[in-house]
mmCIF file of C-alpha atoms in Angstrom:
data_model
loop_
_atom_site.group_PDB
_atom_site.id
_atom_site.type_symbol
_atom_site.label_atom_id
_atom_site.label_comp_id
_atom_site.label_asym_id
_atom_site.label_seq_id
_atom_site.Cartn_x
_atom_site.Cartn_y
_atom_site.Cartn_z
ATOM 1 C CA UNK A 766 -18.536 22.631 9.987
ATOM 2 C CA UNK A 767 -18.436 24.207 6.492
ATOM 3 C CA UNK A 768 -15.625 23.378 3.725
ATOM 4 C CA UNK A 769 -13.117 25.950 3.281
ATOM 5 C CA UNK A 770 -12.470 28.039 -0.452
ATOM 6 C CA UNK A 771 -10.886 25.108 -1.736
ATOM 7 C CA UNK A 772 -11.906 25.459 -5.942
ATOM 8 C CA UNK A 773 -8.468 23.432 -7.308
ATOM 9 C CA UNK A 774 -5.563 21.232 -6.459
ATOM 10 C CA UNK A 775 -3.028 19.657 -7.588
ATOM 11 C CA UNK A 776 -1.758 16.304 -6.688
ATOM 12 C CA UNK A 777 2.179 14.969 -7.467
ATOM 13 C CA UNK A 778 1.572 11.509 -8.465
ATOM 14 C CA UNK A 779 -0.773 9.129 -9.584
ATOM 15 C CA UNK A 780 -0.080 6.024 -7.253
ATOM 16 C CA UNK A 781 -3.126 4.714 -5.250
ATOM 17 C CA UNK A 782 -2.430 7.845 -2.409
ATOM 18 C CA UNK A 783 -2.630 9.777 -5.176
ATOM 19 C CA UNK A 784 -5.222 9.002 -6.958
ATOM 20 C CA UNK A 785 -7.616 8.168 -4.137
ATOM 21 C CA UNK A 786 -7.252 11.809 -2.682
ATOM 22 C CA UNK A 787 -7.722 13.559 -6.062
ATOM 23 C CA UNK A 788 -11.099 11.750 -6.774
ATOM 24 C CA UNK A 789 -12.372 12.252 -3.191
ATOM 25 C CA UNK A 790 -11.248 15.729 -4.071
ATOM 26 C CA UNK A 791 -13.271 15.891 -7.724
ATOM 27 C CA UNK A 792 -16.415 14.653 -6.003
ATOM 28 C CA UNK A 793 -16.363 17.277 -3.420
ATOM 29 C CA UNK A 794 -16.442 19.736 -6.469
ATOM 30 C CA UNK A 795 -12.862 20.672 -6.745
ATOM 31 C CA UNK A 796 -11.127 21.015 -9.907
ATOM 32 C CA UNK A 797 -7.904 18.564 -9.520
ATOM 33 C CA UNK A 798 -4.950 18.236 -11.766
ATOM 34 C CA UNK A 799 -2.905 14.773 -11.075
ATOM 35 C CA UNK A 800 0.969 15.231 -12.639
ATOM 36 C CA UNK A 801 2.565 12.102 -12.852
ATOM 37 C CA UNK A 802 6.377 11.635 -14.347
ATOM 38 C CA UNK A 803 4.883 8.061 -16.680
ATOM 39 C CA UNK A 804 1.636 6.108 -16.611
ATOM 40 C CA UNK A 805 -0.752 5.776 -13.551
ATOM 41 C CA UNK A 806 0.856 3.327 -11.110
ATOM 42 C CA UNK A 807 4.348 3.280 -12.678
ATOM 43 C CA UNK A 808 5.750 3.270 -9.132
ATOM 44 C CA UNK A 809 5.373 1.537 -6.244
ATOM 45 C CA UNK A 810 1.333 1.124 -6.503
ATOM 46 C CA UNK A 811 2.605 -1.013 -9.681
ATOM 47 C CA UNK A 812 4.751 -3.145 -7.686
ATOM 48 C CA UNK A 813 2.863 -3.745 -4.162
ATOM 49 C CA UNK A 814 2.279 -7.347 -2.453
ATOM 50 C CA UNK A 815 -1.479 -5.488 -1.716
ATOM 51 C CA UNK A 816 -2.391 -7.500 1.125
ATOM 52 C CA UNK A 817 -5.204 -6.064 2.926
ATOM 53 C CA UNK A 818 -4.556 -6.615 6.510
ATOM 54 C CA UNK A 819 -4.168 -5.294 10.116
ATOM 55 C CA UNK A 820 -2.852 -8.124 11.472
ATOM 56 C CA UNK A 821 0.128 -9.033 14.094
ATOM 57 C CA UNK A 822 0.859 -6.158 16.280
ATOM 58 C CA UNK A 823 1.396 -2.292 16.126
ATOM 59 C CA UNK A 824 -0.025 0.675 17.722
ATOM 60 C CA UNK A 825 -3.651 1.332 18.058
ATOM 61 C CA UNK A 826 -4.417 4.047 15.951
ATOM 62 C CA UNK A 827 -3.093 2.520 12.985
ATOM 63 C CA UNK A 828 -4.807 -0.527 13.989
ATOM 64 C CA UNK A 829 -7.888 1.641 13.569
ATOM 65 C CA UNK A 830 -7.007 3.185 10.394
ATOM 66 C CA UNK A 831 -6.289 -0.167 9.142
ATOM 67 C CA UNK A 832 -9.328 -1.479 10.087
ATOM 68 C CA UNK A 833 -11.416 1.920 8.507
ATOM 69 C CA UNK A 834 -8.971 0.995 5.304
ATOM 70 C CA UNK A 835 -10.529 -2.862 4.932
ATOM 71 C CA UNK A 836 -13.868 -1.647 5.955
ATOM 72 C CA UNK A 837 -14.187 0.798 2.727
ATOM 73 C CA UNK A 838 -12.743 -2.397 0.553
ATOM 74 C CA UNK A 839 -15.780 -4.513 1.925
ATOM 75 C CA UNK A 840 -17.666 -0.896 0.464
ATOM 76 C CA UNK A 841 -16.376 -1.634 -2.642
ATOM 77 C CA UNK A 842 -16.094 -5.165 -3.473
ATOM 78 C CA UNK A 843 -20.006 -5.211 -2.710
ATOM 79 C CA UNK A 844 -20.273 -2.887 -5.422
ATOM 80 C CA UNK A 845 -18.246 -5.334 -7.820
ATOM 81 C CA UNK A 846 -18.710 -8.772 -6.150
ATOM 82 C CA UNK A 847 -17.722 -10.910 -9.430
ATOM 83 C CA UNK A 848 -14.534 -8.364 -10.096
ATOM 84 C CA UNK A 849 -10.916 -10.441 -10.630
ATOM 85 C CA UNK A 850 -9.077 -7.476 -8.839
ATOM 86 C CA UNK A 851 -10.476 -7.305 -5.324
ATOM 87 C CA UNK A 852 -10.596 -10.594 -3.047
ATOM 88 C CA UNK A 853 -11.288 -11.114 0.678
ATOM 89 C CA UNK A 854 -10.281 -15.468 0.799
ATOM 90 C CA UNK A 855 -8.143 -14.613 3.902
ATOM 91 C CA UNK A 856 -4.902 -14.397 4.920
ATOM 92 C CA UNK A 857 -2.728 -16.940 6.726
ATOM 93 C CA UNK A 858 0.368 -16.494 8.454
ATOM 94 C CA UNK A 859 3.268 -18.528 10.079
ATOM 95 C CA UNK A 860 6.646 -17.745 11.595
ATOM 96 C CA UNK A 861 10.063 -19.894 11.409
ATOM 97 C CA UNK A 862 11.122 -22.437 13.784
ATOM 98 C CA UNK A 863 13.312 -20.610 16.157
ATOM 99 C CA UNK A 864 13.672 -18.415 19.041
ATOM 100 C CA UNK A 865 11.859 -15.455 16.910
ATOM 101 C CA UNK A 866 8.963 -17.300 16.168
ATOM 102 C CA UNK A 867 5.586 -14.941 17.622
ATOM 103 C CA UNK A 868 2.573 -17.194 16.226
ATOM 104 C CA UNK A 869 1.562 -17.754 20.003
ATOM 105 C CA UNK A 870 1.717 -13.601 21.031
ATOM 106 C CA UNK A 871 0.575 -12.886 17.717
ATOM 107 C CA UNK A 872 -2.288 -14.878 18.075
ATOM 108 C CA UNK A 873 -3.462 -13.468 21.647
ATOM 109 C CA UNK A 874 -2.476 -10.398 20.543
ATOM 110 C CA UNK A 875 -5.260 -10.002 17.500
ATOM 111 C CA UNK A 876 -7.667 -11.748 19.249
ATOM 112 C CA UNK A 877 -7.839 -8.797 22.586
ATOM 113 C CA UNK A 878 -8.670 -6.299 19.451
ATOM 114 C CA UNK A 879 -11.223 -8.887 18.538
ATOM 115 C CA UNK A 880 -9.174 -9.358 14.950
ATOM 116 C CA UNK A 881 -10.617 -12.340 13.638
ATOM 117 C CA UNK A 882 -7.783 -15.036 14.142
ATOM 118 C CA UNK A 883 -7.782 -19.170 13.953
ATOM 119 C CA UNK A 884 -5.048 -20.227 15.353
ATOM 120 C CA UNK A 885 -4.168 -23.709 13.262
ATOM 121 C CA UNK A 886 -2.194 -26.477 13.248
ATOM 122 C CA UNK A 887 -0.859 -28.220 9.693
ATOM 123 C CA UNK A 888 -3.111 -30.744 9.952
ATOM 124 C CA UNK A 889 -6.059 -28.226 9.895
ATOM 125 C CA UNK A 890 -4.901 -25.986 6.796
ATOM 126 C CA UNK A 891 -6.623 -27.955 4.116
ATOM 127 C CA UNK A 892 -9.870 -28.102 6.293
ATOM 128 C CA UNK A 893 -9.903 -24.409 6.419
ATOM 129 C CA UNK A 894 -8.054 -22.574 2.828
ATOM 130 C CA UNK A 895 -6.938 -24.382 0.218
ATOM 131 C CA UNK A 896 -3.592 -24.858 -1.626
ATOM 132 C CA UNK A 897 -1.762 -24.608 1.220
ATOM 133 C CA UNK A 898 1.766 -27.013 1.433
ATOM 134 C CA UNK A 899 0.784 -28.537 5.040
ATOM 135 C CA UNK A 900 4.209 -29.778 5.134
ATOM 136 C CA UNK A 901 5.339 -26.203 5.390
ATOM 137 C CA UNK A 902 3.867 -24.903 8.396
ATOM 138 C CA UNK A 903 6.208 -24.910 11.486
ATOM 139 C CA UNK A 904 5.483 -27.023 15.020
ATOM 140 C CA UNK A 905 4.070 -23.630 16.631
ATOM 141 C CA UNK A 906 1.395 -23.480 13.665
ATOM 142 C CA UNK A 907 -0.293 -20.809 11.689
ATOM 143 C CA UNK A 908 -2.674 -18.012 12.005
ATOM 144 C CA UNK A 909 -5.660 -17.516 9.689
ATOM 145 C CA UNK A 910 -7.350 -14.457 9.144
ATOM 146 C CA UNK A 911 -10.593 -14.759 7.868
ATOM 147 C CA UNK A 912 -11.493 -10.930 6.710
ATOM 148 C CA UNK A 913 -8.427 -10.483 5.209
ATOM 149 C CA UNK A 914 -8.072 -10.193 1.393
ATOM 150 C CA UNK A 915 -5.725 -8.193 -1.104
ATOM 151 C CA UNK A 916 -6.339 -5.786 -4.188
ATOM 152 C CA UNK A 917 -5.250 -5.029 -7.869
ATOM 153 C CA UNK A 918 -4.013 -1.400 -7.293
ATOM 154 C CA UNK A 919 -3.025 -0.972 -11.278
ATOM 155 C CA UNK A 920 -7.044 -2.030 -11.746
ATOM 156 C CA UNK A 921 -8.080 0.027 -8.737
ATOM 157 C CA UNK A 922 -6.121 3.016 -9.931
ATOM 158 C CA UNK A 923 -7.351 2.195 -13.298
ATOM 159 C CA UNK A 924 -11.218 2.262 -12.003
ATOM 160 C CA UNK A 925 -10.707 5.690 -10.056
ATOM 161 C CA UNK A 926 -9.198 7.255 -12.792
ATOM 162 C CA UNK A 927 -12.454 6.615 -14.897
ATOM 163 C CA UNK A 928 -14.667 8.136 -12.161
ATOM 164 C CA UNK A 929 -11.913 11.322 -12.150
ATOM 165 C CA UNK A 930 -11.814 11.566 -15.757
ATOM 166 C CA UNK A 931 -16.176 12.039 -15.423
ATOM 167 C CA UNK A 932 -15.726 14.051 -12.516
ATOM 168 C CA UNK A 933 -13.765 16.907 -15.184
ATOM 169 C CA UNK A 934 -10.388 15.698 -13.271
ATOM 170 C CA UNK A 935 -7.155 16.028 -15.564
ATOM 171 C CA UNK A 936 -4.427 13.833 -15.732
ATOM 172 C CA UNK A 937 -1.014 14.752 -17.005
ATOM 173 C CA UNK A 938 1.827 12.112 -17.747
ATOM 174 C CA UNK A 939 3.949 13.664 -20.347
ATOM 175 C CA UNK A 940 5.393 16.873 -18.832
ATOM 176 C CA UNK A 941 8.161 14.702 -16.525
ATOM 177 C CA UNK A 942 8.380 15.060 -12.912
ATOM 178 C CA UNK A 943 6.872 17.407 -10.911
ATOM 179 C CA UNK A 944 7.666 19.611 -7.535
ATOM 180 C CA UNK A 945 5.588 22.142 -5.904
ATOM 181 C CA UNK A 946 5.515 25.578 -6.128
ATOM 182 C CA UNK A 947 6.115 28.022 -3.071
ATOM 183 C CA UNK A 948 5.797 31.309 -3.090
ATOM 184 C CA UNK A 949 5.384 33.669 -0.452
ATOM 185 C CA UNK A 950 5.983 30.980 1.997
ATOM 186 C CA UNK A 951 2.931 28.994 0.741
ATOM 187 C CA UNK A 952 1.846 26.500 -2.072
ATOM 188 C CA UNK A 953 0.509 27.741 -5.291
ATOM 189 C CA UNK A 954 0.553 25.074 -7.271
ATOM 190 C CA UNK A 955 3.092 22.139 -9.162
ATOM 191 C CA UNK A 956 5.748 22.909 -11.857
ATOM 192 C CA UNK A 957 6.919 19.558 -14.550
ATOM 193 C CA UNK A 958 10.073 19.235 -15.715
ATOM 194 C CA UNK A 959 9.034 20.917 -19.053
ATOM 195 C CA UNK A 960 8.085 23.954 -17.406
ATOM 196 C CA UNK A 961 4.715 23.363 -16.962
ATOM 197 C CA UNK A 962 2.796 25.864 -14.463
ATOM 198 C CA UNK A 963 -0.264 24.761 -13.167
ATOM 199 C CA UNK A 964 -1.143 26.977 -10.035
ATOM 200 C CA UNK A 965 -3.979 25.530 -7.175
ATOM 201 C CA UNK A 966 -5.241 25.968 -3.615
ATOM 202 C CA UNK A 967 -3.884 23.269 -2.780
ATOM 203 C CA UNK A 968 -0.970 21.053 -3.420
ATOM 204 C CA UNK A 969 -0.775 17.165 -2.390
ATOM 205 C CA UNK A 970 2.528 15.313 -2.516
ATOM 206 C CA UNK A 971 2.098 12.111 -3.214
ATOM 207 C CA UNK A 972 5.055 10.104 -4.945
ATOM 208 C CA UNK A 973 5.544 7.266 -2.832
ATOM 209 C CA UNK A 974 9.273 6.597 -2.047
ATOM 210 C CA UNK A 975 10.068 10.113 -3.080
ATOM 211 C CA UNK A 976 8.144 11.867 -0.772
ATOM 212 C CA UNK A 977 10.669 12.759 1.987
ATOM 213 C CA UNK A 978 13.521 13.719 -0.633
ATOM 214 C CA UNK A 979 10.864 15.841 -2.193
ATOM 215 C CA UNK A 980 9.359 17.535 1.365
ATOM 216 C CA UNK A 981 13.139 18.297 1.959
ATOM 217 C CA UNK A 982 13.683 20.302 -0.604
ATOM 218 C CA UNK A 983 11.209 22.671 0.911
ATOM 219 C CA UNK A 984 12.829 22.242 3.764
ATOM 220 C CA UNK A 985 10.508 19.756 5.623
ATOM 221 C CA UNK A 986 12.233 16.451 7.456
ATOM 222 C CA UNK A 987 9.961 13.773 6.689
ATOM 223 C CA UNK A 988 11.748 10.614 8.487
ATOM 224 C CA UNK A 989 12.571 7.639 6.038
ATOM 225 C CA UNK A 990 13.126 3.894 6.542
ATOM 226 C CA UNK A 991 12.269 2.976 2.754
ATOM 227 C CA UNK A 992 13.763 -0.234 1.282
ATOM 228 C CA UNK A 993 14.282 -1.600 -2.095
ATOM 229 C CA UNK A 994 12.104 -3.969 -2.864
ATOM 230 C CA UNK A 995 11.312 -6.548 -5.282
ATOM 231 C CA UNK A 996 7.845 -8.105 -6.386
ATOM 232 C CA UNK A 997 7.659 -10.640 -8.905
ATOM 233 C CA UNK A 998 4.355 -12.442 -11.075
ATOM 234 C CA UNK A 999 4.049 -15.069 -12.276
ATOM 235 C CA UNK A 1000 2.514 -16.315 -15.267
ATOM 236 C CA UNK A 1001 -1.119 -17.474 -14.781
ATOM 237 C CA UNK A 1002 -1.953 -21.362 -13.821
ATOM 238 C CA UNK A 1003 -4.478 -23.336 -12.442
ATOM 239 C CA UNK A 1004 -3.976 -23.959 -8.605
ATOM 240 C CA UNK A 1005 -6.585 -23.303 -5.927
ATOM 241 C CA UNK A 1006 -4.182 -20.898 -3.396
ATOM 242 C CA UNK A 1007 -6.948 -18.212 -2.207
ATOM 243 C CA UNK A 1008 -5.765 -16.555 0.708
ATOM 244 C CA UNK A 1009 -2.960 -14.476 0.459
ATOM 245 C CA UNK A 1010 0.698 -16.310 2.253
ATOM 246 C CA UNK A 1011 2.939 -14.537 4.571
ATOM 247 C CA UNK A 1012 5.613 -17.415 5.578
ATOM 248 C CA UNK A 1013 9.208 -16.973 6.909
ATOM 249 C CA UNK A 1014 10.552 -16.736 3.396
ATOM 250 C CA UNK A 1015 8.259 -15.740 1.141
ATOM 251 C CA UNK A 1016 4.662 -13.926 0.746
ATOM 252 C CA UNK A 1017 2.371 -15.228 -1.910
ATOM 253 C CA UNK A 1018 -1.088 -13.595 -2.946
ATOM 254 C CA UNK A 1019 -3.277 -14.564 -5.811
ATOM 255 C CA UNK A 1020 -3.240 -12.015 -8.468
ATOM 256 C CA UNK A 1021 -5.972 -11.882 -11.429
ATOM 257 C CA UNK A 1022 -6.442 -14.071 -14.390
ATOM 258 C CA UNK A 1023 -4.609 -17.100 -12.256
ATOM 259 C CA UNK A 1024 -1.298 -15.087 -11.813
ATOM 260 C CA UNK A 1025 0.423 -15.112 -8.554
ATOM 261 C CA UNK A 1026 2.947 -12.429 -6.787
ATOM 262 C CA UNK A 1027 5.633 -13.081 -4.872
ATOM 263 C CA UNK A 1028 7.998 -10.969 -2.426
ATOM 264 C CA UNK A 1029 10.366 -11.197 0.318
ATOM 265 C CA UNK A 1030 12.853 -9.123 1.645
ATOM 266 C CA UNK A 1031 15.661 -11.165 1.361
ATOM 267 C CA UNK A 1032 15.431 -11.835 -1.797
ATOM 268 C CA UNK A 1033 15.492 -7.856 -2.479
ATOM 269 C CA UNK A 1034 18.497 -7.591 0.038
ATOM 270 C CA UNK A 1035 20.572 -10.192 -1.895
ATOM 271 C CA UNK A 1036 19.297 -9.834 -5.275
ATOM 272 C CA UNK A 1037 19.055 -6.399 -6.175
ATOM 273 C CA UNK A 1038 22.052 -4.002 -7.507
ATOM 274 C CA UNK A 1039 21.677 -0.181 -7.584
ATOM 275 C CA UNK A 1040 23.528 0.810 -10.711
ATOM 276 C CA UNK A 1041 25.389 4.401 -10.474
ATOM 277 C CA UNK A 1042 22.489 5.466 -13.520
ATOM 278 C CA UNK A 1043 19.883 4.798 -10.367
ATOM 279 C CA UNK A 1044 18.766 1.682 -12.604
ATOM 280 C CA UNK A 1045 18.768 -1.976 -11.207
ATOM 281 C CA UNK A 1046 20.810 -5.666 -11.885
ATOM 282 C CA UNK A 1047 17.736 -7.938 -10.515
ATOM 283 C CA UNK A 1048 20.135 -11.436 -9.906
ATOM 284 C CA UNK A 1049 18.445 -14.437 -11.909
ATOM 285 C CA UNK A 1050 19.468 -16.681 -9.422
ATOM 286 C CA UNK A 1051 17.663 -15.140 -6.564
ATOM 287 C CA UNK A 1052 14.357 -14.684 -8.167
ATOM 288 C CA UNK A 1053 15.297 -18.571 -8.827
ATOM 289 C CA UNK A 1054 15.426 -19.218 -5.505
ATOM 290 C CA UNK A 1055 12.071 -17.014 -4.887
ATOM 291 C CA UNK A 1056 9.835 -19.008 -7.222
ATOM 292 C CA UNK A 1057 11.280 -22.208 -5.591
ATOM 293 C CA UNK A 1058 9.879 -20.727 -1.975
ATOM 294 C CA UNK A 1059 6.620 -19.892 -3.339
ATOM 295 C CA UNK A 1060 6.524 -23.551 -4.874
ATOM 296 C CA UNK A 1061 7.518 -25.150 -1.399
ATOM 297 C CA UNK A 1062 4.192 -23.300 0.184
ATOM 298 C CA UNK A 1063 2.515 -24.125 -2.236
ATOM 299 C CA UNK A 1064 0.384 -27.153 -2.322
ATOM 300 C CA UNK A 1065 1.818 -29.723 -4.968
ATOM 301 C CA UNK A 1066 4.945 -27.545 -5.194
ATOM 302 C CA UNK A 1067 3.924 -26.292 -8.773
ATOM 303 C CA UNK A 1068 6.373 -24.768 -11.480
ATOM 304 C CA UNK A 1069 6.617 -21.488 -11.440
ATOM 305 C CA UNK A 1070 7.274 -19.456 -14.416
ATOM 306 C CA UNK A 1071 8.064 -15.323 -14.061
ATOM 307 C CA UNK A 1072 5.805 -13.034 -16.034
ATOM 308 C CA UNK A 1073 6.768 -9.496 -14.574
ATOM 309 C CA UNK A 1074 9.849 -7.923 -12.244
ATOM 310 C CA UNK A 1075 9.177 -4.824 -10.397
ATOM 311 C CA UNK A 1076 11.986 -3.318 -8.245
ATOM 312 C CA UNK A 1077 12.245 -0.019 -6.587
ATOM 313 C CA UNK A 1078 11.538 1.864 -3.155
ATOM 314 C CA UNK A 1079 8.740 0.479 -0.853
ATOM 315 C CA UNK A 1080 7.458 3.460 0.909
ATOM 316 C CA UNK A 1081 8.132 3.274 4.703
ATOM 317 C CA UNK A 1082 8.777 5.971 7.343
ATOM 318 C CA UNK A 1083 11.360 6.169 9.231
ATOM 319 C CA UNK A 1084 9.085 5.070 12.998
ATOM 320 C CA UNK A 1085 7.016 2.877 9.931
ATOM 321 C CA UNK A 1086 3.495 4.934 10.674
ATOM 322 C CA UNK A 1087 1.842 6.607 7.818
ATOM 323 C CA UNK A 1088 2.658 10.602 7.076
ATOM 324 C CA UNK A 1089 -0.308 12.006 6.151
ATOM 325 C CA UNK A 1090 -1.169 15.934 6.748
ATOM 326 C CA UNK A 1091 -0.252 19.180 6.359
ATOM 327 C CA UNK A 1092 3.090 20.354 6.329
ATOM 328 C CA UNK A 1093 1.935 23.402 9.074
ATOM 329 C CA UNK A 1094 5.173 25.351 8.034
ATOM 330 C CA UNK A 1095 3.892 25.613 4.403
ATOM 331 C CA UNK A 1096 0.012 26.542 4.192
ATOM 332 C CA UNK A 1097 -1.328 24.744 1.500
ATOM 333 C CA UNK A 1098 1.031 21.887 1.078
ATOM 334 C CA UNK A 1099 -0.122 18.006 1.896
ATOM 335 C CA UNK A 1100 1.672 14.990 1.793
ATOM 336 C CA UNK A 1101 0.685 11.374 1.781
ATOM 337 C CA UNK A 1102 3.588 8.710 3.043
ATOM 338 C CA UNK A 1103 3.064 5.450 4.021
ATOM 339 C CA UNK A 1104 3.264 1.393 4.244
ATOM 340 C CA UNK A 1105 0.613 -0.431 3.675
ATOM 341 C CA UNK A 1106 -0.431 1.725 1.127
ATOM 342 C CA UNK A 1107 -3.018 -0.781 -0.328
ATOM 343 C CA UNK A 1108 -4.755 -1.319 3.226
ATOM 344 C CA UNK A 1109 -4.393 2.653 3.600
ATOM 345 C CA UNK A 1110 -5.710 3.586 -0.296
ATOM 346 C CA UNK A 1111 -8.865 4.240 -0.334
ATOM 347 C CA UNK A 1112 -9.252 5.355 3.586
ATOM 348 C CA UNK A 1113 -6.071 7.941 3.691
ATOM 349 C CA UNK A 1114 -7.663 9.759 0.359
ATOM 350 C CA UNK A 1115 -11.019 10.802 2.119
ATOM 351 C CA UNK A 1116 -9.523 11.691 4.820
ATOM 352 C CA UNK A 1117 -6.825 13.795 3.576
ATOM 353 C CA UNK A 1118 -8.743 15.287 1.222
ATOM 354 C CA UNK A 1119 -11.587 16.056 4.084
ATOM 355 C CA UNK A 1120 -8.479 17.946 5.718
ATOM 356 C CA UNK A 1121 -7.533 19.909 2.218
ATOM 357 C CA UNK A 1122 -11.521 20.918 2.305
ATOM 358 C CA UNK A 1123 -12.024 21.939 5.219
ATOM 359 C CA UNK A 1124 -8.732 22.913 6.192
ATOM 360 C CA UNK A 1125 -9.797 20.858 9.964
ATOM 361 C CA UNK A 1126 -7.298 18.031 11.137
ATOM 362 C CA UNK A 1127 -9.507 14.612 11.637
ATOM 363 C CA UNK A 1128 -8.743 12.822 14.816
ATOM 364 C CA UNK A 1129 -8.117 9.607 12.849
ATOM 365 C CA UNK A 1130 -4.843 10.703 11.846
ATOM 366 C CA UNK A 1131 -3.947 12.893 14.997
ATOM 367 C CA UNK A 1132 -0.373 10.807 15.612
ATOM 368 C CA UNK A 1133 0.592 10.462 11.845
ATOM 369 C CA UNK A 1134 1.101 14.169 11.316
ATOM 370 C CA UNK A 1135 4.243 15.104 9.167
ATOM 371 C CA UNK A 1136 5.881 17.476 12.473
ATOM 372 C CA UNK A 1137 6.473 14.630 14.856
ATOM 373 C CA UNK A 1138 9.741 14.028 12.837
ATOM 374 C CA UNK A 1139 11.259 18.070 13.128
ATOM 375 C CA UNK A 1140 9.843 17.647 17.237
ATOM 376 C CA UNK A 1141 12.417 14.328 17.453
#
């Protein structure tokens, strides 16, 4: 199989999706334009937990996409095994103590798809990853998962960018936001909110949360579940937490130069405003009440101090598998739509940007294509 007349694209925003495609794009000798409405990462690549993982339970093929996903991190991190950004210490989960609590299906569950899983008691935690609160975990234990780490995706993005920038790739941030152009019932290209024309091949939507407000304007039904959510960082300290946390209140990863990051749902659900400008009120007593979760997980229950807030959309679908594809009704249009878009960063950009080459659907992503939601 030959690649199709594909010479240029352009890609609508410059979050990991983004980013990953157009590179995979400007190696494959393409000339790519990214349009972003701010900096690289200003959206929800900039404010992402990052936990690479395929763990608890969902539906094969994105079990096997996952998988692909960690398996080109391992790719990279051997490239840069000393970098700050890109860690595989594990993962280790645990439920509450109630009727909801899965550790036990969980656990038999990962380890049929030969996931590596420990199933562990409190008592073995410290034996195992460090920093832990042993106090913490619940009577039906914890699972650890040994291959699991999480990623930087402002560094990541920042790193790609470099190779794109060699590669001839352009970048634009100052022209506003961006929407495709179609014309004679195709894609020709982007326009900014300046009135920038920059005509292509191909045209890849990428903009996170915005995607299915954006495919709808072109008359595409993307289904959408996204949330707001809020991700918070500390300020750096000394403690020896490696793996990343994912506890009944909080999750807690390590983040680079000592810093850690914290999310829950909850604490977006209770502590987060929309304002009628589309801005947020972030609560200070709920990002309070945050830090003191982290602390209780963490061993020696350590002050936490906040460094950064990020709030806005977390990209999910509307069944929660990724979008990635052609939109069939609109030849040369792509989009890129997803949770777990860390786990799915570098794996979803070769592949979609094998499909925008060769103009061929790869079987990976046969049940994620953007028409199962106009079939529903």
């Amino acid at each position: 199989m030959t690649d199709n007349m594909i010479s240029s694209a352009v890609v609508i925003g410059a979050g990991i999706f983004g980013v990953s495609t157009a590179v995979q794009l400007a190696r494959r000798g393409v000339r790519v334009t990214i349009l972003n409405d701010g900096p690289p990462a200003n959206g929800a690549s900039g404010r992402s937990l990052s936990w690479l993982n395929s763990a608890r339970m969902r539906s094969e093929p994105y079990h096997r996409l996952r998988m692909a996903g960690i398996d080109r991190y391992r790719t990279l991190s051997a490239r840069f095994p000393d970098a700050d950004w890109l860690r595989f210490d594990g993962g280790l989960t645990w439920d509450a103590d109630d009727g909801r609590n899965e550790i036990d299906t969980a656990y038999r569950y990962e380890v049929s798809l030969g996931y590596d899983a420990q199933w562990l008691s409190g008592a073995d935690i410290a034996g195992v990853t460090p920093g832990v609160n042993a106090n913490a975990i619940t009577p039906q234990g914890a699972i650890f998962n040994p291959g699991e780490g999480w990623v930087d995706l402002p560094a990541l993005i920042g790193l790609l960018l470099k190779e794109y920038s060699e590669l001839g790739g352009v970048l634009v941030t100052d022209q506003g936001a961006a929407r495709a152009l179609i014309e004679g019932g195709r894609a020709v290209g982007a326009e900014t909110a300046t009135g920038g024309h920059f005509l292509a091949d191909a045209v890849v939507l990428a903009t996170g949360p915005a995607v299915p407000r954006m495919a709808a304007e072109s008359g595409q039904i993307i289904g959408d579940g996204t949330p707001i959510a809020l991700l918070v960082q500390t300020k750096p300290f000394a403690h020896p937490l490696r793996a990343v946390l994912n506890t009944p209140r909080v999750a807690v990863r390590p983040a680079p130069g000592g810093a850690f990051s914290l999310d829950a749902d909850w604490a977006a659900d209770e502590g987060v405003t929309l304002r009628p400008d589309g801005g947020f009120e972030i609560d200070d007593s709920v990002v309070a009440a945050l830090l003191a979760e982290a602390a209780n997980v963490m061993e020696g229950n350590p002050k936490l101090e906040v460094a950064t807030i990020g709030v806005g959309g977390k990209p999910i679908p509307g069944d929660g598998e990724p979008v990635v594809g052609a939109l069939k009704a609109i030849p040369g249009y792509y989009v890129a739509f997803s949770h777990s878009g860390a786990t799915l960063g570098l794996i979803l950009g070769e592949l979609l940007a094998f499909e925008v080459m060769r103009g061929a659907e790869h079987p990976m992503l046969a049940t994620f294509r953007p028409e199962r939601f106009a079939l529903s």
